[in-house]
PDB file of C-alpha atoms and ligand atoms in Angstrom:
ATOM      1  CA  MET A   1       0.000   0.000   0.000  1.00 97.00           C
ATOM      2  CA  LYS A   2       1.321   3.412  -0.999  1.00 98.00           C
ATOM      3  CA  ILE A   3       0.153   6.500   0.868  1.00 99.00           C
ATOM      4  CA  ALA A   4      -0.208  10.055  -0.448  1.00 99.00           C
ATOM      5  CA  VAL A   5       0.465  12.690   2.217  1.00 99.00           C
ATOM      6  CA  ALA A   6      -0.349  16.377   1.799  1.00 99.00           C
ATOM      7  CA  SER A   7      -1.164  19.426   3.882  1.00 99.00           C
ATOM      8  CA  ASP A   8      -1.564  23.174   3.767  1.00 99.00           C
ATOM      9  CA  HIS A   9       0.258  25.482   6.206  1.00 98.00           C
ATOM     10  CA  GLY A  10      -2.418  24.899   8.914  1.00 98.00           C
ATOM     11  CA  GLY A  11      -1.690  21.182   8.833  1.00 98.00           C
ATOM     12  CA  TYR A  12       2.021  21.443   8.120  1.00 98.00           C
ATOM     13  CA  GLU A  13       3.354  20.685  11.612  1.00 98.00           C
ATOM     14  CA  LEU A  14       1.040  17.706  12.066  1.00 98.00           C
ATOM     15  CA  LYS A  15       1.855  16.440   8.572  1.00 98.00           C
ATOM     16  CA  GLU A  16       5.561  16.560   9.481  1.00 98.00           C
ATOM     17  CA  GLU A  17       4.883  14.440  12.596  1.00 98.00           C
ATOM     18  CA  ILE A  18       2.935  11.962  10.477  1.00 98.00           C
ATOM     19  CA  VAL A  19       5.703  11.792   7.871  1.00 98.00           C
ATOM     20  CA  LYS A  20       8.252  11.135  10.629  1.00 98.00           C
ATOM     21  CA  TYR A  21       6.056   8.332  11.959  1.00 98.00           C
ATOM     22  CA  LEU A  22       5.443   6.757   8.541  1.00 98.00           C
ATOM     23  CA  LYS A  23       9.195   6.819   7.875  1.00 98.00           C
ATOM     24  CA  GLU A  24      10.022   5.215  11.237  1.00 98.00           C
ATOM     25  CA  LYS A  25       7.462   2.450  10.650  1.00 98.00           C
ATOM     26  CA  GLY A  26       8.649   1.795   7.093  1.00 98.00           C
ATOM     27  CA  TYR A  27       5.422   2.762   5.299  1.00 98.00           C
ATOM     28  CA  ASP A  28       5.651   3.470   1.582  1.00 98.00           C
ATOM     29  CA  PHE A  29       4.487   7.052   1.035  1.00 98.00           C
ATOM     30  CA  ILE A  30       4.857  10.166  -1.089  1.00 99.00           C
ATOM     31  CA  ASP A  31       4.988  13.516   0.685  1.00 99.00           C
ATOM     32  CA  PHE A  32       3.372  16.073  -1.645  1.00 99.00           C
ATOM     33  CA  GLY A  33       4.081  18.972   0.763  1.00 98.00           C
ATOM     34  CA  CYS A  34       3.703  21.638   1.772  1.00 98.00           C
ATOM     35  CA  PHE A  35       7.313  21.822   2.883  1.00 98.00           C
ATOM     36  CA  SER A  36       7.241  24.969   5.030  1.00 98.00           C
ATOM     37  CA  PRO A  37       4.726  26.843   7.197  1.00 98.00           C
ATOM     38  CA  GLU A  38       4.270  29.409   4.425  1.00 98.00           C
ATOM     39  CA  SER A  39       0.649  29.931   3.401  1.00 98.00           C
ATOM     40  CA  VAL A  40      -0.662  27.681   0.623  1.00 98.00           C
ATOM     41  CA  ASP A  41      -4.224  27.023  -0.567  1.00 98.00           C
ATOM     42  CA  TYR A  42      -5.659  23.745   0.741  1.00 98.00           C
ATOM     43  CA  PRO A  43      -7.507  22.833  -2.522  1.00 99.00           C
ATOM     44  CA  VAL A  44      -4.153  22.838  -4.325  1.00 98.00           C
ATOM     45  CA  MET A  45      -2.736  20.425  -1.758  1.00 99.00           C
ATOM     46  CA  ALA A  46      -5.846  18.225  -1.780  1.00 99.00           C
ATOM     47  CA  ALA A  47      -5.542  17.930  -5.563  1.00 99.00           C
ATOM     48  CA  LYS A  48      -1.998  16.539  -5.332  1.00 99.00           C
ATOM     49  CA  ALA A  49      -3.016  13.670  -3.047  1.00 99.00           C
ATOM     50  CA  CYS A  50      -6.301  12.985  -4.880  1.00 99.00           C
ATOM     51  CA  ARG A  51      -4.719  12.888  -8.327  1.00 98.00           C
ATOM     52  CA  ALA A  52      -2.078  10.430  -7.092  1.00 98.00           C
ATOM     53  CA  ILE A  53      -4.917   8.154  -5.926  1.00 98.00           C
ATOM     54  CA  GLN A  54      -6.940   8.651  -9.111  1.00 98.00           C
ATOM     55  CA  LYS A  55      -3.883   7.710 -11.207  1.00 98.00           C
ATOM     56  CA  GLY A  56      -3.263   4.620  -9.090  1.00 98.00           C
ATOM     57  CA  GLU A  57       0.129   5.915  -7.887  1.00 98.00           C
ATOM     58  CA  CYS A  58      -1.186   5.790  -4.337  1.00 98.00           C
ATOM     59  CA  ASP A  59      -3.884   3.720  -2.621  1.00 98.00           C
ATOM     60  CA  ARG A  60      -4.686   5.831   0.435  1.00 98.00           C
ATOM     61  CA  GLY A  61      -4.144   9.408   1.505  1.00 98.00           C
ATOM     62  CA  ILE A  62      -3.538  11.339   4.685  1.00 99.00           C
ATOM     63  CA  ILE A  63      -4.265  15.046   4.328  1.00 99.00           C
ATOM     64  CA  CYS A  64      -4.148  17.846   6.879  1.00 99.00           C
ATOM     65  CA  CYS A  65      -5.219  21.461   7.106  1.00 98.00           C
ATOM     66  CA  GLY A  66      -6.004  23.609  10.147  1.00 98.00           C
ATOM     67  CA  THR A  67      -9.324  21.915  10.858  1.00 98.00           C
ATOM     68  CA  GLY A  68      -9.160  18.958   8.460  1.00 98.00           C
ATOM     69  CA  LEU A  69     -12.375  20.312   6.954  1.00 99.00           C
ATOM     70  CA  GLY A  70     -11.529  22.551   4.001  1.00 99.00           C
ATOM     71  CA  ILE A  71      -9.028  20.116   2.563  1.00 99.00           C
ATOM     72  CA  SER A  72     -11.518  17.224   2.910  1.00 99.00           C
ATOM     73  CA  MET A  73     -14.253  19.264   1.192  1.00 99.00           C
ATOM     74  CA  ALA A  74     -11.913  19.906  -1.718  1.00 99.00           C
ATOM     75  CA  ALA A  75     -10.788  16.251  -1.790  1.00 99.00           C
ATOM     76  CA  ASN A  76     -14.366  14.972  -1.924  1.00 98.00           C
ATOM     77  CA  LYS A  77     -14.931  16.853  -5.206  1.00 98.00           C
ATOM     78  CA  PHE A  78     -12.503  14.459  -6.943  1.00 98.00           C
ATOM     79  CA  LYS A  79     -14.052  11.350  -8.489  1.00 98.00           C
ATOM     80  CA  GLY A  80     -13.388   8.167  -6.593  1.00 98.00           C
ATOM     81  CA  ILE A  81     -12.265   9.990  -3.467  1.00 98.00           C
ATOM     82  CA  ARG A  82     -13.959   9.295  -0.157  1.00 99.00           C
ATOM     83  CA  ALA A  83     -12.209  11.587   2.292  1.00 99.00           C
ATOM     84  CA  ALA A  84     -13.203  11.388   5.958  1.00 99.00           C
ATOM     85  CA  ALA A  85     -12.506  14.391   8.184  1.00 99.00           C
ATOM     86  CA  CYS A  86     -12.065  12.817  11.610  1.00 99.00           C
ATOM     87  CA  SER A  87     -11.239  14.122  15.057  1.00 98.00           C
ATOM     88  CA  ASP A  88     -11.582  10.878  16.995  1.00 98.00           C
ATOM     89  CA  TYR A  89     -10.263   7.331  16.897  1.00 98.00           C
ATOM     90  CA  TYR A  90     -13.640   5.592  16.477  1.00 99.00           C
ATOM     91  CA  SER A  91     -14.470   7.575  13.340  1.00 99.00           C
ATOM     92  CA  ALA A  92     -11.032   6.940  11.804  1.00 99.00           C
ATOM     93  CA  LYS A  93     -11.617   3.200  12.295  1.00 99.00           C
ATOM     94  CA  TYR A  94     -15.259   3.019  11.207  1.00 99.00           C
ATOM     95  CA  THR A  95     -14.816   5.154   8.119  1.00 99.00           C
ATOM     96  CA  ARG A  96     -12.613   2.305   6.856  1.00 98.00           C
ATOM     97  CA  LEU A  97     -14.949  -0.479   8.026  1.00 98.00           C
ATOM     98  CA  HIS A  98     -18.187   1.039   6.728  1.00 98.00           C
ATOM     99  CA  ASN A  99     -17.372   3.757   4.167  1.00 98.00           C
ATOM    100  CA  ASP A 100     -14.216   2.364   2.548  1.00 98.00           C
ATOM    101  CA  ALA A 101     -12.722   5.847   2.956  1.00 99.00           C
ATOM    102  CA  ASN A 102      -9.527   6.211   0.963  1.00 98.00           C
ATOM    103  CA  ILE A 103      -8.412   9.472   2.569  1.00 99.00           C
ATOM    104  CA  LEU A 104      -8.154  10.449   6.219  1.00 99.00           C
ATOM    105  CA  SER A 105      -8.305  14.187   6.794  1.00 99.00           C
ATOM    106  CA  LEU A 106      -6.964  15.644  10.042  1.00 99.00           C
ATOM    107  CA  GLY A 107      -6.877  19.088  11.659  1.00 99.00           C
ATOM    108  CA  GLY A 108      -3.456  20.294  12.728  1.00 98.00           C
ATOM    109  CA  ARG A 109      -5.076  22.925  14.945  1.00 98.00           C
ATOM    110  CA  VAL A 110      -7.518  20.401  16.422  1.00 98.00           C
ATOM    111  CA  LEU A 111      -5.554  17.239  17.170  1.00 98.00           C
ATOM    112  CA  GLY A 112      -2.368  16.570  19.068  1.00 98.00           C
ATOM    113  CA  PRO A 113       0.158  14.335  17.332  1.00 98.00           C
ATOM    114  CA  GLY A 114      -0.389  11.424  19.749  1.00 98.00           C
ATOM    115  CA  LEU A 115      -4.050  10.933  18.890  1.00 98.00           C
ATOM    116  CA  ALA A 116      -3.530  11.812  15.229  1.00 98.00           C
ATOM    117  CA  ILE A 117      -0.900   9.102  14.813  1.00 98.00           C
ATOM    118  CA  GLU A 118      -3.111   6.483  16.481  1.00 98.00           C
ATOM    119  CA  MET A 119      -5.825   7.503  14.024  1.00 99.00           C
ATOM    120  CA  VAL A 120      -3.455   7.200  11.072  1.00 99.00           C
ATOM    121  CA  GLU A 121      -2.382   3.753  12.274  1.00 98.00           C
ATOM    122  CA  VAL A 122      -5.936   2.414  12.613  1.00 98.00           C
ATOM    123  CA  PHE A 123      -6.992   4.006   9.318  1.00 99.00           C
ATOM    124  CA  LEU A 124      -4.136   2.334   7.454  1.00 98.00           C
ATOM    125  CA  ASN A 125      -4.614  -1.062   9.088  1.00 98.00           C
ATOM    126  CA  THR A 126      -8.372  -1.534   9.014  1.00 98.00           C
ATOM    127  CA  GLU A 127      -9.980  -3.361   6.114  1.00 98.00           C
ATOM    128  CA  TYR A 128     -13.325  -2.396   4.617  1.00 98.00           C
ATOM    129  CA  LEU A 129     -16.110  -4.798   5.622  1.00 98.00           C
ATOM    130  CA  GLY A 130     -17.995  -4.681   2.300  1.00 98.00           C
ATOM    131  CA  GLY A 131     -21.208  -6.718   2.404  1.00 97.00           C
ATOM    132  CA  ARG A 132     -24.219  -4.632   3.397  1.00 97.00           C
ATOM    133  CA  HIS A 133     -22.060  -1.493   3.321  1.00 98.00           C
ATOM    134  CA  GLN A 134     -21.258  -1.808  -0.377  1.00 98.00           C
ATOM    135  CA  ARG A 135     -24.763  -0.798  -1.468  1.00 98.00           C
ATOM    136  CA  ARG A 136     -24.369   2.527   0.351  1.00 98.00           C
ATOM    137  CA  VAL A 137     -20.875   3.162  -0.964  1.00 98.00           C
ATOM    138  CA  ASP A 138     -22.237   2.433  -4.463  1.00 98.00           C
ATOM    139  CA  MET A 139     -24.909   5.082  -3.823  1.00 98.00           C
ATOM    140  CA  ILE A 140     -22.193   7.618  -3.037  1.00 98.00           C
ATOM    141  CA  THR A 141     -20.562   6.736  -6.357  1.00 98.00           C
ATOM    142  CA  ALA A 142     -23.918   7.086  -8.129  1.00 98.00           C
ATOM    143  CA  ILE A 143     -24.348  10.585  -6.653  1.00 97.00           C
ATOM    144  CA  GLU A 144     -20.842  11.460  -7.825  1.00 97.00           C
ATOM    145  CA  ASN A 145     -21.698  10.261 -11.359  1.00 97.00           C
ATOM    146  CA  GLY A 146     -25.035  12.129 -11.461  1.00 96.00           C
ATOM    147  CA  GLU A 147     -26.820   8.784 -11.607  1.00 97.00           C
ATOM    148  CA  PHE A 148     -28.663   8.885  -8.298  1.00 94.00           C
ATOM    149  CA  PRO A 149     -32.396   8.476  -8.906  1.00 91.00           C
ATOM    150  CA  GLU A 150     -34.923  10.963  -7.512  1.00 93.00           C
ATOM    151  CA  ASP A 151     -37.586   9.393  -5.313  1.00 86.00           C
TER     152      ASP A 151
HETATM  153  C1  RB5 B   1      -5.938  28.122   6.835  1.00 72.01           C
HETATM  154  O1  RB5 B   1      -5.782  29.222   7.692  1.00 72.01           O
HETATM  155  C2  RB5 B   1      -7.158  27.323   7.221  1.00 72.01           C
HETATM  156  O2  RB5 B   1      -8.303  27.989   6.782  1.00 72.01           O
HETATM  157  C3  RB5 B   1      -7.083  25.938   6.645  1.00 72.01           C
HETATM  158  O3  RB5 B   1      -5.939  25.299   7.095  1.00 72.01           O
HETATM  159  C4  RB5 B   1      -8.225  24.993   6.994  1.00 72.01           C
HETATM  160  O4  RB5 B   1      -8.453  24.922   8.357  1.00 72.01           O
HETATM  161  C5  RB5 B   1      -9.454  25.179   6.212  1.00 72.01           C
HETATM  162  O5  RB5 B   1     -10.454  24.441   6.384  1.00 72.01           O
END
């Protein structure tokens, strides 16, 4: 599994902690930046991670901004991306089990590195359950493709 990592300036410090952790644990990842605390627009950084996943260069993504929200909103506009903005461990785990999320989005101004890294770890090591959840994930894809029927 290859991981795309990206952040804006608000998530930069947390992203650096995550990169250090991924390196230490021997994960295969690409760090798309940013590479300094200088201001950068979060949609630009979301695009880098999302395009790597769309092209099949990466399988999962970890993205960070100040809240984890703006960058996840931008990421979720890319086809095939299911980005979960999480601030707790349970959500980071269940968004893999139930939603087959391929991106975890974290807030550098919300989370400390200890919790964030536990969330990264569970996100990367939890398999999607499929089964009854697949129908709902397929509905998300149908919405994305403009194929969701009106009732
Ligand atoms: C940047 O100041 C901040 O708006 C951004 O990091 C993020 O929190 C947006 O949702």
